[in-house]
PDB file of C-alpha atoms and ligand atoms in Angstrom:
ATOM      1  CA  MET A1040      -8.219 -12.519  30.064  1.00  0.00           C
ATOM      2  CA  ALA A1041     -11.867 -12.562  29.002  1.00  0.00           C
ATOM      3  CA  ALA A1042     -12.876 -14.485  25.988  1.00  0.00           C
ATOM      4  CA  GLY A1043     -12.518 -12.618  22.724  1.00  0.00           C
ATOM      5  CA  VAL A1044     -10.409  -9.809  24.122  1.00  0.00           C
ATOM      6  CA  ASP A1045      -7.620 -10.479  21.706  1.00  0.00           C
ATOM      7  CA  ARG A1046      -9.963 -10.145  18.627  1.00  0.00           C
ATOM      8  CA  LEU A1047      -8.843  -7.693  16.042  1.00  0.00           C
ATOM      9  CA  LEU A1048     -11.332  -5.239  14.208  1.00  0.00           C
ATOM     10  CA  GLY A1049     -10.224  -3.486  11.198  1.00  0.00           C
ATOM     11  CA  ILE A1050     -11.851  -1.139   8.536  1.00  0.00           C
ATOM     12  CA  ASP A1051     -10.672  -0.468   5.027  1.00  0.00           C
ATOM     13  CA  LEU A1052     -12.076   2.850   4.102  1.00  0.00           C
ATOM     14  CA  GLY A1053     -12.053   3.191   0.237  1.00  0.00           C
ATOM     15  CA  GLY A1054     -13.564   5.587  -2.131  1.00  0.00           C
ATOM     16  CA  THR A1055     -16.360   3.198  -3.187  1.00  0.00           C
ATOM     17  CA  LYS A1056     -16.597   0.768  -0.321  1.00  0.00           C
ATOM     18  CA  ILE A1057     -16.170   0.448   3.375  1.00  0.00           C
ATOM     19  CA  GLU A1058     -15.054  -2.869   4.477  1.00  0.00           C
ATOM     20  CA  GLY A1059     -14.900  -4.325   7.843  1.00  0.00           C
ATOM     21  CA  ILE A1060     -13.368  -7.402   9.455  1.00  0.00           C
ATOM     22  CA  VAL A1061     -13.038  -9.146  12.723  1.00  0.00           C
ATOM     23  CA  LEU A1062     -10.099 -11.547  13.131  1.00  0.00           C
ATOM     24  CA  ALA A1063      -9.353 -13.879  16.066  1.00  0.00           C
ATOM     25  CA  GLY A1064      -5.936 -13.389  17.699  1.00  0.00           C
ATOM     26  CA  ASP A1065      -4.452 -16.174  15.428  1.00  0.00           C
ATOM     27  CA  GLY A1066      -5.624 -14.411  12.284  1.00  0.00           C
ATOM     28  CA  THR A1067      -8.765 -16.576  11.514  1.00  0.00           C
ATOM     29  CA  GLU A1068     -11.617 -14.492   9.994  1.00  0.00           C
ATOM     30  CA  LEU A1069     -14.651 -14.385  12.153  1.00  0.00           C
ATOM     31  CA  ALA A1070     -16.854 -11.798  10.470  1.00  0.00           C
ATOM     32  CA  ARG A1071     -16.790  -9.425   7.416  1.00  0.00           C
ATOM     33  CA  ARG A1072     -19.075  -6.516   6.327  1.00  0.00           C
ATOM     34  CA  ARG A1073     -19.022  -4.357   3.273  1.00  0.00           C
ATOM     35  CA  ILE A1074     -21.170  -1.259   2.448  1.00  0.00           C
ATOM     36  CA  ALA A1075     -20.987   1.552  -0.107  1.00  0.00           C
ATOM     37  CA  THR A1076     -18.946   4.606   1.027  1.00  0.00           C
ATOM     38  CA  GLY A1077     -21.427   7.011  -0.401  1.00  0.00           C
ATOM     39  CA  ARG A1078     -18.644   9.676  -0.666  1.00  0.00           C
ATOM     40  CA  GLU A1079     -20.913  11.952  -2.694  1.00  0.00           C
ATOM     41  CA  ARG A1080     -22.811  12.523   0.622  1.00  0.00           C
ATOM     42  CA  GLY A1081     -19.820  14.079   2.217  1.00  0.00           C
ATOM     43  CA  TYR A1082     -17.536  13.712   5.260  1.00  0.00           C
ATOM     44  CA  ASP A1083     -19.912  13.352   8.088  1.00  0.00           C
ATOM     45  CA  HIS A1084     -21.848  10.658   6.154  1.00  0.00           C
ATOM     46  CA  ILE A1085     -18.648   8.671   5.737  1.00  0.00           C
ATOM     47  CA  VAL A1086     -17.610   8.932   9.334  1.00  0.00           C
ATOM     48  CA  GLY A1087     -21.201   7.744  10.238  1.00  0.00           C
ATOM     49  CA  ARG A1088     -20.949   4.828   7.773  1.00  0.00           C
ATOM     50  CA  VAL A1089     -17.680   3.697   9.271  1.00  0.00           C
ATOM     51  CA  ALA A1090     -19.164   3.884  12.759  1.00  0.00           C
ATOM     52  CA  ASP A1091     -22.124   1.771  11.637  1.00  0.00           C
ATOM     53  CA  VAL A1092     -19.899  -1.018  10.296  1.00  0.00           C
ATOM     54  CA  VAL A1093     -17.893  -0.962  13.519  1.00  0.00           C
ATOM     55  CA  ALA A1094     -21.075  -1.088  15.676  1.00  0.00           C
ATOM     56  CA  GLU A1095     -22.292  -4.117  13.733  1.00  0.00           C
ATOM     57  CA  LEU A1096     -18.890  -5.964  14.019  1.00  0.00           C
ATOM     58  CA  ARG A1097     -18.486  -5.275  17.505  1.00  0.00           C
ATOM     59  CA  ALA A1098     -21.058  -8.004  18.130  1.00  0.00           C
ATOM     60  CA  PHE A1099     -18.187 -10.312  17.207  1.00  0.00           C
ATOM     61  CA  ALA A1100     -15.479  -8.473  19.162  1.00  0.00           C
ATOM     62  CA  PRO A1101     -17.223  -6.993  22.195  1.00  0.00           C
ATOM     63  CA  ASP A1102     -14.077  -6.537  24.263  1.00  0.00           C
ATOM     64  CA  CYS A1103     -12.002  -4.870  21.726  1.00  0.00           C
ATOM     65  CA  ARG A1104     -10.871  -1.290  22.668  1.00  0.00           C
ATOM     66  CA  ARG A1105      -9.037  -0.326  19.440  1.00  0.00           C
ATOM     67  CA  VAL A1106     -10.010  -0.200  15.681  1.00  0.00           C
ATOM     68  CA  GLY A1107      -7.443  -0.269  12.989  1.00  0.00           C
ATOM     69  CA  ILE A1108      -8.412   1.823   9.916  1.00  0.00           C
ATOM     70  CA  GLY A1109      -6.691   1.753   6.540  1.00  0.00           C
ATOM     71  CA  THR A1110      -7.385   4.500   3.803  1.00  0.00           C
ATOM     72  CA  PRO A1111      -5.583   5.974   0.835  1.00  0.00           C
ATOM     73  CA  GLY A1112      -3.784   9.202   1.318  1.00  0.00           C
ATOM     74  CA  SER A1113      -1.087  10.382   3.777  1.00  0.00           C
ATOM     75  CA  LEU A1114      -1.322  11.490   7.443  1.00  0.00           C
ATOM     76  CA  SER A1115       0.206  14.715   8.642  1.00  0.00           C
ATOM     77  CA  ALA A1116       2.425  14.022  11.595  1.00  0.00           C
ATOM     78  CA  ARG A1117       1.919  17.700  12.539  1.00  0.00           C
ATOM     79  CA  ASP A1118      -1.754  17.919  13.099  1.00  0.00           C
ATOM     80  CA  GLY A1119      -3.150  14.370  12.270  1.00  0.00           C
ATOM     81  CA  THR A1120      -5.038  15.559   9.174  1.00  0.00           C
ATOM     82  CA  LEU A1121      -5.349  13.492   6.049  1.00  0.00           C
ATOM     83  CA  LYS A1122      -4.059  14.621   2.633  1.00  0.00           C
ATOM     84  CA  ASN A1123      -3.679  13.202  -0.841  1.00  0.00           C
ATOM     85  CA  SER A1124      -6.837  11.066  -0.369  1.00  0.00           C
ATOM     86  CA  ASN A1125      -8.700  10.331  -3.642  1.00  0.00           C
ATOM     87  CA  THR A1126     -11.903  10.720  -1.516  1.00  0.00           C
ATOM     88  CA  VAL A1127     -11.306  14.425  -1.613  1.00  0.00           C
ATOM     89  CA  CYS A1128     -13.735  15.415   1.234  1.00  0.00           C
ATOM     90  CA  LEU A1129     -11.504  13.472   3.676  1.00  0.00           C
ATOM     91  CA  ASN A1130      -8.534  15.794   2.938  1.00  0.00           C
ATOM     92  CA  GLY A1131      -7.670  18.431   5.524  1.00  0.00           C
ATOM     93  CA  ARG A1132      -9.815  16.669   8.197  1.00  0.00           C
ATOM     94  CA  ARG A1133      -8.794  15.049  11.439  1.00  0.00           C
ATOM     95  CA  LEU A1134     -10.195  11.784  10.418  1.00  0.00           C
ATOM     96  CA  ALA A1135      -8.765   9.662  13.201  1.00  0.00           C
ATOM     97  CA  ASP A1136     -10.062  11.869  15.957  1.00  0.00           C
ATOM     98  CA  ASP A1137     -13.536  12.233  14.312  1.00  0.00           C
ATOM     99  CA  LEU A1138     -13.806   8.469  13.937  1.00  0.00           C
ATOM    100  CA  ALA A1139     -12.643   7.839  17.434  1.00  0.00           C
ATOM    101  CA  ARG A1140     -15.409  10.154  18.656  1.00  0.00           C
ATOM    102  CA  ALA A1141     -17.999   8.600  16.506  1.00  0.00           C
ATOM    103  CA  ILE A1142     -17.033   5.017  17.262  1.00  0.00           C
ATOM    104  CA  GLY A1143     -16.166   5.337  21.000  1.00  0.00           C
ATOM    105  CA  LEU A1144     -12.905   3.414  20.680  1.00  0.00           C
ATOM    106  CA  GLU A1145      -9.339   4.228  20.185  1.00  0.00           C
ATOM    107  CA  VAL A1146      -8.613   4.536  16.397  1.00  0.00           C
ATOM    108  CA  LEU A1147      -5.313   3.616  14.694  1.00  0.00           C
ATOM    109  CA  LEU A1148      -5.161   5.099  11.139  1.00  0.00           C
ATOM    110  CA  GLU A1149      -2.709   4.175   8.561  1.00  0.00           C
ATOM    111  CA  ASN A1150      -2.498   4.565   4.751  1.00  0.00           C
ATOM    112  CA  ASP A1151      -3.341   1.588   2.584  1.00  0.00           C
ATOM    113  CA  ALA A1152       0.286   0.884   1.507  1.00  0.00           C
ATOM    114  CA  ASN A1153       1.301   0.469   5.150  1.00  0.00           C
ATOM    115  CA  CYS A1154      -1.660  -1.701   5.778  1.00  0.00           C
ATOM    116  CA  PHE A1155      -0.879  -3.791   2.828  1.00  0.00           C
ATOM    117  CA  ALA A1156       2.799  -4.449   4.049  1.00  0.00           C
ATOM    118  CA  LEU A1157       1.598  -5.209   7.563  1.00  0.00           C
ATOM    119  CA  ALA A1158      -0.916  -7.794   6.185  1.00  0.00           C
ATOM    120  CA  GLU A1159       1.568  -9.572   4.169  1.00  0.00           C
ATOM    121  CA  VAL A1160       3.897  -9.748   7.242  1.00  0.00           C
ATOM    122  CA  ARG A1161       1.298 -10.892   9.660  1.00  0.00           C
ATOM    123  CA  ALA A1162      -0.741 -13.145   7.416  1.00  0.00           C
ATOM    124  CA  GLY A1163       0.648 -13.378   3.999  1.00  0.00           C
ATOM    125  CA  VAL A1164       3.754 -14.256   2.079  1.00  0.00           C
ATOM    126  CA  ALA A1165       6.163 -12.274   4.263  1.00  0.00           C
ATOM    127  CA  ARG A1166       4.989 -13.989   7.497  1.00  0.00           C
ATOM    128  CA  GLY A1167       7.579 -13.701  10.256  1.00  0.00           C
ATOM    129  CA  ALA A1168       9.929 -11.326   8.267  1.00  0.00           C
ATOM    130  CA  ARG A1169      11.847  -9.019  10.536  1.00  0.00           C
ATOM    131  CA  VAL A1170      11.986  -6.219   8.032  1.00  0.00           C
ATOM    132  CA  ALA A1171       9.740  -5.950   5.036  1.00  0.00           C
ATOM    133  CA  PHE A1172       9.037  -3.444   2.387  1.00  0.00           C
ATOM    134  CA  GLY A1173       5.678  -3.561   0.662  1.00  0.00           C
ATOM    135  CA  VAL A1174       5.422  -2.214  -2.809  1.00  0.00           C
ATOM    136  CA  ILE A1175       2.142  -0.952  -4.426  1.00  0.00           C
ATOM    137  CA  LEU A1176       2.349  -0.702  -8.295  1.00  0.00           C
ATOM    138  CA  GLY A1177      -0.874   0.466  -9.624  1.00  0.00           C
ATOM    139  CA  THR A1178      -2.653   3.665 -10.565  1.00  0.00           C
ATOM    140  CA  GLY A1179      -0.150   5.130  -8.093  1.00  0.00           C
ATOM    141  CA  VAL A1180       3.030   3.880  -6.655  1.00  0.00           C
ATOM    142  CA  GLY A1181       3.472   3.543  -2.904  1.00  0.00           C
ATOM    143  CA  GLY A1182       5.147   1.570  -0.329  1.00  0.00           C
ATOM    144  CA  GLY A1183       5.246   0.645   3.344  1.00  0.00           C
ATOM    145  CA  ILE A1184       7.836  -0.600   5.818  1.00  0.00           C
ATOM    146  CA  VAL A1185       7.152  -3.149   8.588  1.00  0.00           C
ATOM    147  CA  VAL A1186       9.687  -3.928  11.321  1.00  0.00           C
ATOM    148  CA  ASP A1187       9.176  -6.607  13.865  1.00  0.00           C
ATOM    149  CA  GLY A1188       5.526  -6.768  12.916  1.00  0.00           C
ATOM    150  CA  ARG A1189       4.828  -3.084  13.246  1.00  0.00           C
ATOM    151  CA  VAL A1190       4.379  -0.325  10.683  1.00  0.00           C
ATOM    152  CA  TRP A1191       7.455   1.916  10.669  1.00  0.00           C
ATOM    153  CA  ALA A1192       6.001   5.335   9.566  1.00  0.00           C
ATOM    154  CA  GLY A1193       8.767   7.548  10.982  1.00  0.00           C
ATOM    155  CA  PRO A1194       8.473  10.796  12.848  1.00  0.00           C
ATOM    156  CA  GLN A1195       7.163  12.659   9.746  1.00  0.00           C
ATOM    157  CA  HIS A1196       4.995   9.765   8.620  1.00  0.00           C
ATOM    158  CA  VAL A1197       6.768   9.486   5.222  1.00  0.00           C
ATOM    159  CA  ALA A1198       8.725   6.371   5.669  1.00  0.00           C
ATOM    160  CA  GLY A1199       8.325   3.963   2.692  1.00  0.00           C
ATOM    161  CA  GLU A1200       7.026   6.703   0.197  1.00  0.00           C
ATOM    162  CA  TRP A1201       9.235   5.504  -2.489  1.00  0.00           C
ATOM    163  CA  GLY A1202       6.718   6.565  -5.208  1.00  0.00           C
ATOM    164  CA  HIS A1203       8.079  10.113  -4.680  1.00  0.00           C
ATOM    165  CA  HIS A1204      11.866   9.330  -4.776  1.00  0.00           C
ATOM    166  CA  ARG A1205      13.114  11.409  -7.685  1.00  0.00           C
ATOM    167  CA  ILE A1206      15.061   9.201 -10.143  1.00  0.00           C
ATOM    168  CA  ALA A1207      15.345  11.683 -13.015  1.00  0.00           C
ATOM    169  CA  ASP A1208      15.909  15.440 -13.096  1.00  0.00           C
ATOM    170  CA  GLU A1209      14.206  15.942 -16.301  1.00  0.00           C
ATOM    171  CA  GLY A1210      11.411  13.421 -15.835  1.00  0.00           C
ATOM    172  CA  PRO A1211       7.761  14.083 -16.147  1.00  0.00           C
ATOM    173  CA  ASP A1212       5.985  16.499 -13.789  1.00  0.00           C
ATOM    174  CA  CYS A1213       4.449  14.645 -10.789  1.00  0.00           C
ATOM    175  CA  TRP A1214       1.152  15.771  -9.050  1.00  0.00           C
ATOM    176  CA  CYS A1215       3.233  16.130  -5.817  1.00  0.00           C
ATOM    177  CA  GLY A1216       5.064  19.124  -7.266  1.00  0.00           C
ATOM    178  CA  GLN A1217       8.371  17.444  -7.991  1.00  0.00           C
ATOM    179  CA  ARG A1218       9.332  15.925 -11.324  1.00  0.00           C
ATOM    180  CA  GLY A1219      10.944  12.547 -12.194  1.00  0.00           C
ATOM    181  CA  CYS A1220       9.287  10.658  -9.336  1.00  0.00           C
ATOM    182  CA  VAL A1221       9.263   6.962  -9.318  1.00  0.00           C
ATOM    183  CA  GLU A1222       5.475   7.119  -9.770  1.00  0.00           C
ATOM    184  CA  THR A1223       5.720   9.023 -12.927  1.00  0.00           C
ATOM    185  CA  PHE A1224       7.670   6.185 -14.600  1.00  0.00           C
ATOM    186  CA  LEU A1225       6.294   3.030 -12.810  1.00  0.00           C
ATOM    187  CA  SER A1226       2.587   3.561 -12.325  1.00  0.00           C
ATOM    188  CA  GLY A1227       0.154   1.844 -14.716  1.00  0.00           C
ATOM    189  CA  PRO A1228      -0.917   5.011 -16.325  1.00  0.00           C
ATOM    190  CA  ALA A1229       2.846   5.786 -16.933  1.00  0.00           C
ATOM    191  CA  LEU A1230       3.503   2.582 -18.645  1.00  0.00           C
ATOM    192  CA  GLU A1231       0.350   3.101 -20.803  1.00  0.00           C
ATOM    193  CA  ARG A1232       1.522   6.639 -21.725  1.00  0.00           C
ATOM    194  CA  ALA A1233       5.081   5.566 -22.577  1.00  0.00           C
ATOM    195  CA  TYR A1234       3.792   2.784 -24.908  1.00  0.00           C
ATOM    196  CA  ALA A1235       1.383   5.293 -26.628  1.00  0.00           C
ATOM    197  CA  ALA A1236       4.262   7.890 -26.979  1.00  0.00           C
ATOM    198  CA  ALA A1237       6.383   5.117 -28.634  1.00  0.00           C
ATOM    199  CA  GLY A1238       3.605   4.733 -31.246  1.00  0.00           C
ATOM    200  CA  GLY A1239       1.763   1.773 -29.821  1.00  0.00           C
ATOM    201  CA  PRO A1240      -2.013   1.371 -29.831  1.00  0.00           C
ATOM    202  CA  ALA A1241      -4.024   2.250 -26.811  1.00  0.00           C
ATOM    203  CA  SER A1242      -3.450  -0.537 -24.327  1.00  0.00           C
ATOM    204  CA  ASP A1243      -3.492  -1.135 -20.539  1.00  0.00           C
ATOM    205  CA  ALA A1244      -0.327  -2.271 -18.709  1.00  0.00           C
ATOM    206  CA  ALA A1245      -1.212  -5.939 -18.900  1.00  0.00           C
ATOM    207  CA  GLY A1246      -1.806  -5.488 -22.697  1.00  0.00           C
ATOM    208  CA  VAL A1247       1.633  -3.799 -23.145  1.00  0.00           C
ATOM    209  CA  ALA A1248       3.154  -6.764 -21.301  1.00  0.00           C
ATOM    210  CA  ALA A1249       1.352  -9.326 -23.340  1.00  0.00           C
ATOM    211  CA  ARG A1250       2.396  -7.669 -26.562  1.00  0.00           C
ATOM    212  CA  ALA A1251       5.952  -7.676 -25.343  1.00  0.00           C
ATOM    213  CA  ALA A1252       5.851 -11.242 -24.491  1.00  0.00           C
ATOM    214  CA  ALA A1253       4.395 -11.940 -27.946  1.00  0.00           C
ATOM    215  CA  GLY A1254       7.601 -10.225 -29.399  1.00  0.00           C
ATOM    216  CA  GLU A1255       6.227  -6.968 -30.512  1.00  0.00           C
ATOM    217  CA  ALA A1256       9.362  -4.744 -30.738  1.00  0.00           C
ATOM    218  CA  CYS A1257       7.776  -1.599 -29.596  1.00  0.00           C
ATOM    219  CA  ALA A1258       6.255  -2.991 -26.532  1.00  0.00           C
ATOM    220  CA  ARG A1259       9.341  -4.955 -25.831  1.00  0.00           C
ATOM    221  CA  ALA A1260      11.460  -1.716 -25.842  1.00  0.00           C
ATOM    222  CA  VAL A1261       9.003   0.164 -23.652  1.00  0.00           C
ATOM    223  CA  LEU A1262       8.631  -2.670 -21.185  1.00  0.00           C
ATOM    224  CA  ASP A1263      12.414  -3.149 -21.021  1.00  0.00           C
ATOM    225  CA  ARG A1264      12.794   0.511 -20.096  1.00  0.00           C
ATOM    226  CA  TRP A1265      10.051   0.239 -17.448  1.00  0.00           C
ATOM    227  CA  VAL A1266      11.645  -2.850 -15.960  1.00  0.00           C
ATOM    228  CA  ASP A1267      15.043  -1.163 -15.893  1.00  0.00           C
ATOM    229  CA  ARG A1268      13.639   1.763 -13.964  1.00  0.00           C
ATOM    230  CA  PHE A1269      11.867  -0.613 -11.505  1.00  0.00           C
ATOM    231  CA  GLY A1270      15.245  -2.152 -10.886  1.00  0.00           C
ATOM    232  CA  ARG A1271      16.945   1.260 -10.207  1.00  0.00           C
ATOM    233  CA  ALA A1272      14.135   2.427  -8.025  1.00  0.00           C
ATOM    234  CA  LEU A1273      13.937  -0.728  -5.926  1.00  0.00           C
ATOM    235  CA  ALA A1274      17.765  -1.058  -5.710  1.00  0.00           C
ATOM    236  CA  ASN A1275      17.615   2.391  -3.972  1.00  0.00           C
ATOM    237  CA  VAL A1276      15.423   0.901  -1.285  1.00  0.00           C
ATOM    238  CA  VAL A1277      17.465  -2.072  -0.871  1.00  0.00           C
ATOM    239  CA  ASN A1278      20.525   0.081  -0.455  1.00  0.00           C
ATOM    240  CA  ILE A1279      18.876   2.087   2.341  1.00  0.00           C
ATOM    241  CA  LEU A1280      16.700  -0.509   4.149  1.00  0.00           C
ATOM    242  CA  ASP A1281      18.084  -3.925   3.081  1.00  0.00           C
ATOM    243  CA  PRO A1282      14.790  -5.670   3.865  1.00  0.00           C
ATOM    244  CA  ASP A1283      14.449  -9.276   4.334  1.00  0.00           C
ATOM    245  CA  VAL A1284      11.682  -9.396   1.797  1.00  0.00           C
ATOM    246  CA  ILE A1285       9.992  -7.115  -0.653  1.00  0.00           C
ATOM    247  CA  VAL A1286       6.362  -7.808  -1.375  1.00  0.00           C
ATOM    248  CA  LEU A1287       4.873  -6.554  -4.630  1.00  0.00           C
ATOM    249  CA  GLY A1288       1.151  -5.524  -4.595  1.00  0.00           C
ATOM    250  CA  GLY A1289      -1.288  -3.529  -6.720  1.00  0.00           C
ATOM    251  CA  GLY A1290      -2.453  -4.286 -10.213  1.00  0.00           C
ATOM    252  CA  LEU A1291       0.887  -4.339 -11.905  1.00  0.00           C
ATOM    253  CA  SER A1292       2.325  -6.895  -9.461  1.00  0.00           C
ATOM    254  CA  ASN A1293       0.620  -9.403 -11.606  1.00  0.00           C
ATOM    255  CA  LEU A1294       3.092  -8.838 -14.337  1.00  0.00           C
ATOM    256  CA  ASP A1295       5.255 -11.963 -14.461  1.00  0.00           C
ATOM    257  CA  VAL A1296       8.102  -9.996 -15.969  1.00  0.00           C
ATOM    258  CA  LEU A1297       8.781  -8.418 -12.677  1.00  0.00           C
ATOM    259  CA  TYR A1298       9.842 -11.710 -11.007  1.00  0.00           C
ATOM    260  CA  GLY A1299      12.388 -12.477 -13.788  1.00  0.00           C
ATOM    261  CA  HIS A1300      13.764  -9.503 -15.580  1.00  0.00           C
ATOM    262  CA  GLY A1301      12.581  -7.269 -12.767  1.00  0.00           C
ATOM    263  CA  ILE A1302      14.508  -8.969 -10.048  1.00  0.00           C
ATOM    264  CA  ALA A1303      17.583  -9.106 -12.505  1.00  0.00           C
ATOM    265  CA  ALA A1304      17.285  -5.322 -12.826  1.00  0.00           C
ATOM    266  CA  VAL A1305      17.276  -4.691  -9.148  1.00  0.00           C
ATOM    267  CA  ARG A1306      20.435  -6.902  -8.834  1.00  0.00           C
ATOM    268  CA  ARG A1307      22.051  -4.816 -11.657  1.00  0.00           C
ATOM    269  CA  TYR A1308      21.798  -1.588  -9.615  1.00  0.00           C
ATOM    270  CA  VAL A1309      22.001  -2.807  -5.991  1.00  0.00           C
ATOM    271  CA  PHE A1310      25.166  -1.822  -4.166  1.00  0.00           C
ATOM    272  CA  ASN A1311      26.331  -5.401  -3.614  1.00  0.00           C
ATOM    273  CA  ASP A1312      27.732  -8.137  -5.692  1.00  0.00           C
ATOM    274  CA  GLU A1313      24.631 -10.370  -5.106  1.00  0.00           C
ATOM    275  CA  LEU A1314      21.064  -9.877  -4.294  1.00  0.00           C
ATOM    276  CA  ARG A1315      19.708 -12.156  -1.646  1.00  0.00           C
ATOM    277  CA  THR A1316      16.541 -10.050  -0.949  1.00  0.00           C
ATOM    278  CA  ARG A1317      13.403 -12.132  -1.624  1.00  0.00           C
ATOM    279  CA  ILE A1318      11.154 -10.169  -4.094  1.00  0.00           C
ATOM    280  CA  VAL A1319       7.799 -11.856  -4.180  1.00  0.00           C
ATOM    281  CA  ARG A1320       4.294 -11.515  -5.290  1.00  0.00           C
ATOM    282  CA  ASN A1321       1.637 -10.774  -2.587  1.00  0.00           C
ATOM    283  CA  ALA A1322      -0.439 -13.514  -1.156  1.00  0.00           C
ATOM    284  CA  LEU A1323      -3.549 -11.605   0.001  1.00  0.00           C
ATOM    285  CA  GLY A1324      -4.545  -9.586  -3.010  1.00  0.00           C
ATOM    286  CA  ASP A1325      -7.297  -7.037  -2.422  1.00  0.00           C
ATOM    287  CA  ALA A1326      -7.865  -8.450   1.085  1.00  0.00           C
ATOM    288  CA  ALA A1327      -4.676  -7.066   2.270  1.00  0.00           C
ATOM    289  CA  GLY A1328      -6.078  -3.692   2.937  1.00  0.00           C
ATOM    290  CA  VAL A1329      -8.636  -4.683   5.445  1.00  0.00           C
ATOM    291  CA  VAL A1330      -6.670  -7.462   7.002  1.00  0.00           C
ATOM    292  CA  GLY A1331      -3.684  -5.133   7.595  1.00  0.00           C
ATOM    293  CA  ALA A1332      -6.034  -2.458   9.066  1.00  0.00           C
ATOM    294  CA  ALA A1333      -7.169  -5.205  11.620  1.00  0.00           C
ATOM    295  CA  TRP A1334      -3.528  -6.059  12.441  1.00  0.00           C
ATOM    296  CA  LEU A1335      -2.796  -2.454  13.308  1.00  0.00           C
ATOM    297  CA  ALA A1336      -4.832  -3.148  16.435  1.00  0.00           C
ATOM    298  CA  ALA A1337      -2.569  -6.089  17.466  1.00  0.00           C
ATOM    299  CA  ALA A1338      -0.180  -6.188  20.275  1.00  0.00           C
ATOM    300  CA  PRO A1339       3.584  -6.099  19.335  1.00  0.00           C
ATOM    301  CA  VAL A1340       5.008  -9.453  18.386  1.00  0.00           C
TER     302      VAL A1340
HETATM  303 ZN1   ZN B2425       5.981  12.754  -6.796  1.00  0.00          ZN
END
């Protein structure tokens, strides 16, 4: 095997920045580049920017034949188009095909939640886990499933989308067209809205948690309800998937309450008399997106 053939090249395509990375086969970082996406300049510009970053990074991975790319949104299994991206000019486009043409290499595209889960299994806190579920708790709520070191997306590419499990018939309307989705209760904005609706002052999610920890009754009641719903929602996942580990990511994964009362709430609702599932904070933070993208291009374990 030629030197460097096992190197992994990954791109995290976000709304504000495009980040690229080259990893050695053992996960060591060899190079990293970051540029502005310039999304206001449109689709063709973004595709060209990604190709520029890949071209630059190929100096560190001259033999690689595949590029992993992670981006927000969901991929249609029907025609390969992207939807639900917050970079709206990408929606409805065959992004993987167009990138493959511009780059001249095979492109493996996954959403950012799947990349997060893969990164934590290959290089983070869930390293070596057979079945892992990665949770994103932030502005939105998402998830990704990794089995034997590979993303499990399913034939319709919806596996792991727990943010749109309905947990209440009469819950808030969701942008997806349903109501009472997990995301409408557990996202950061949902927690902030619940606190405001209960009479609390304007506060971000971390602020609500801090007020609750300081003993403020209103914040405590709102946070207790939020944690209880977290338990219900995640117990559903455990009942179906029974993963070896659940890794929490996204801004709200920094809330300590999840690793105490949160785990207790999952235990309360799981269909078992004990909860042995490890539920842990991510190890890679914001780096998980680009690291996971690179691991998309790896050989199976
Ligand atoms: Zn929804």
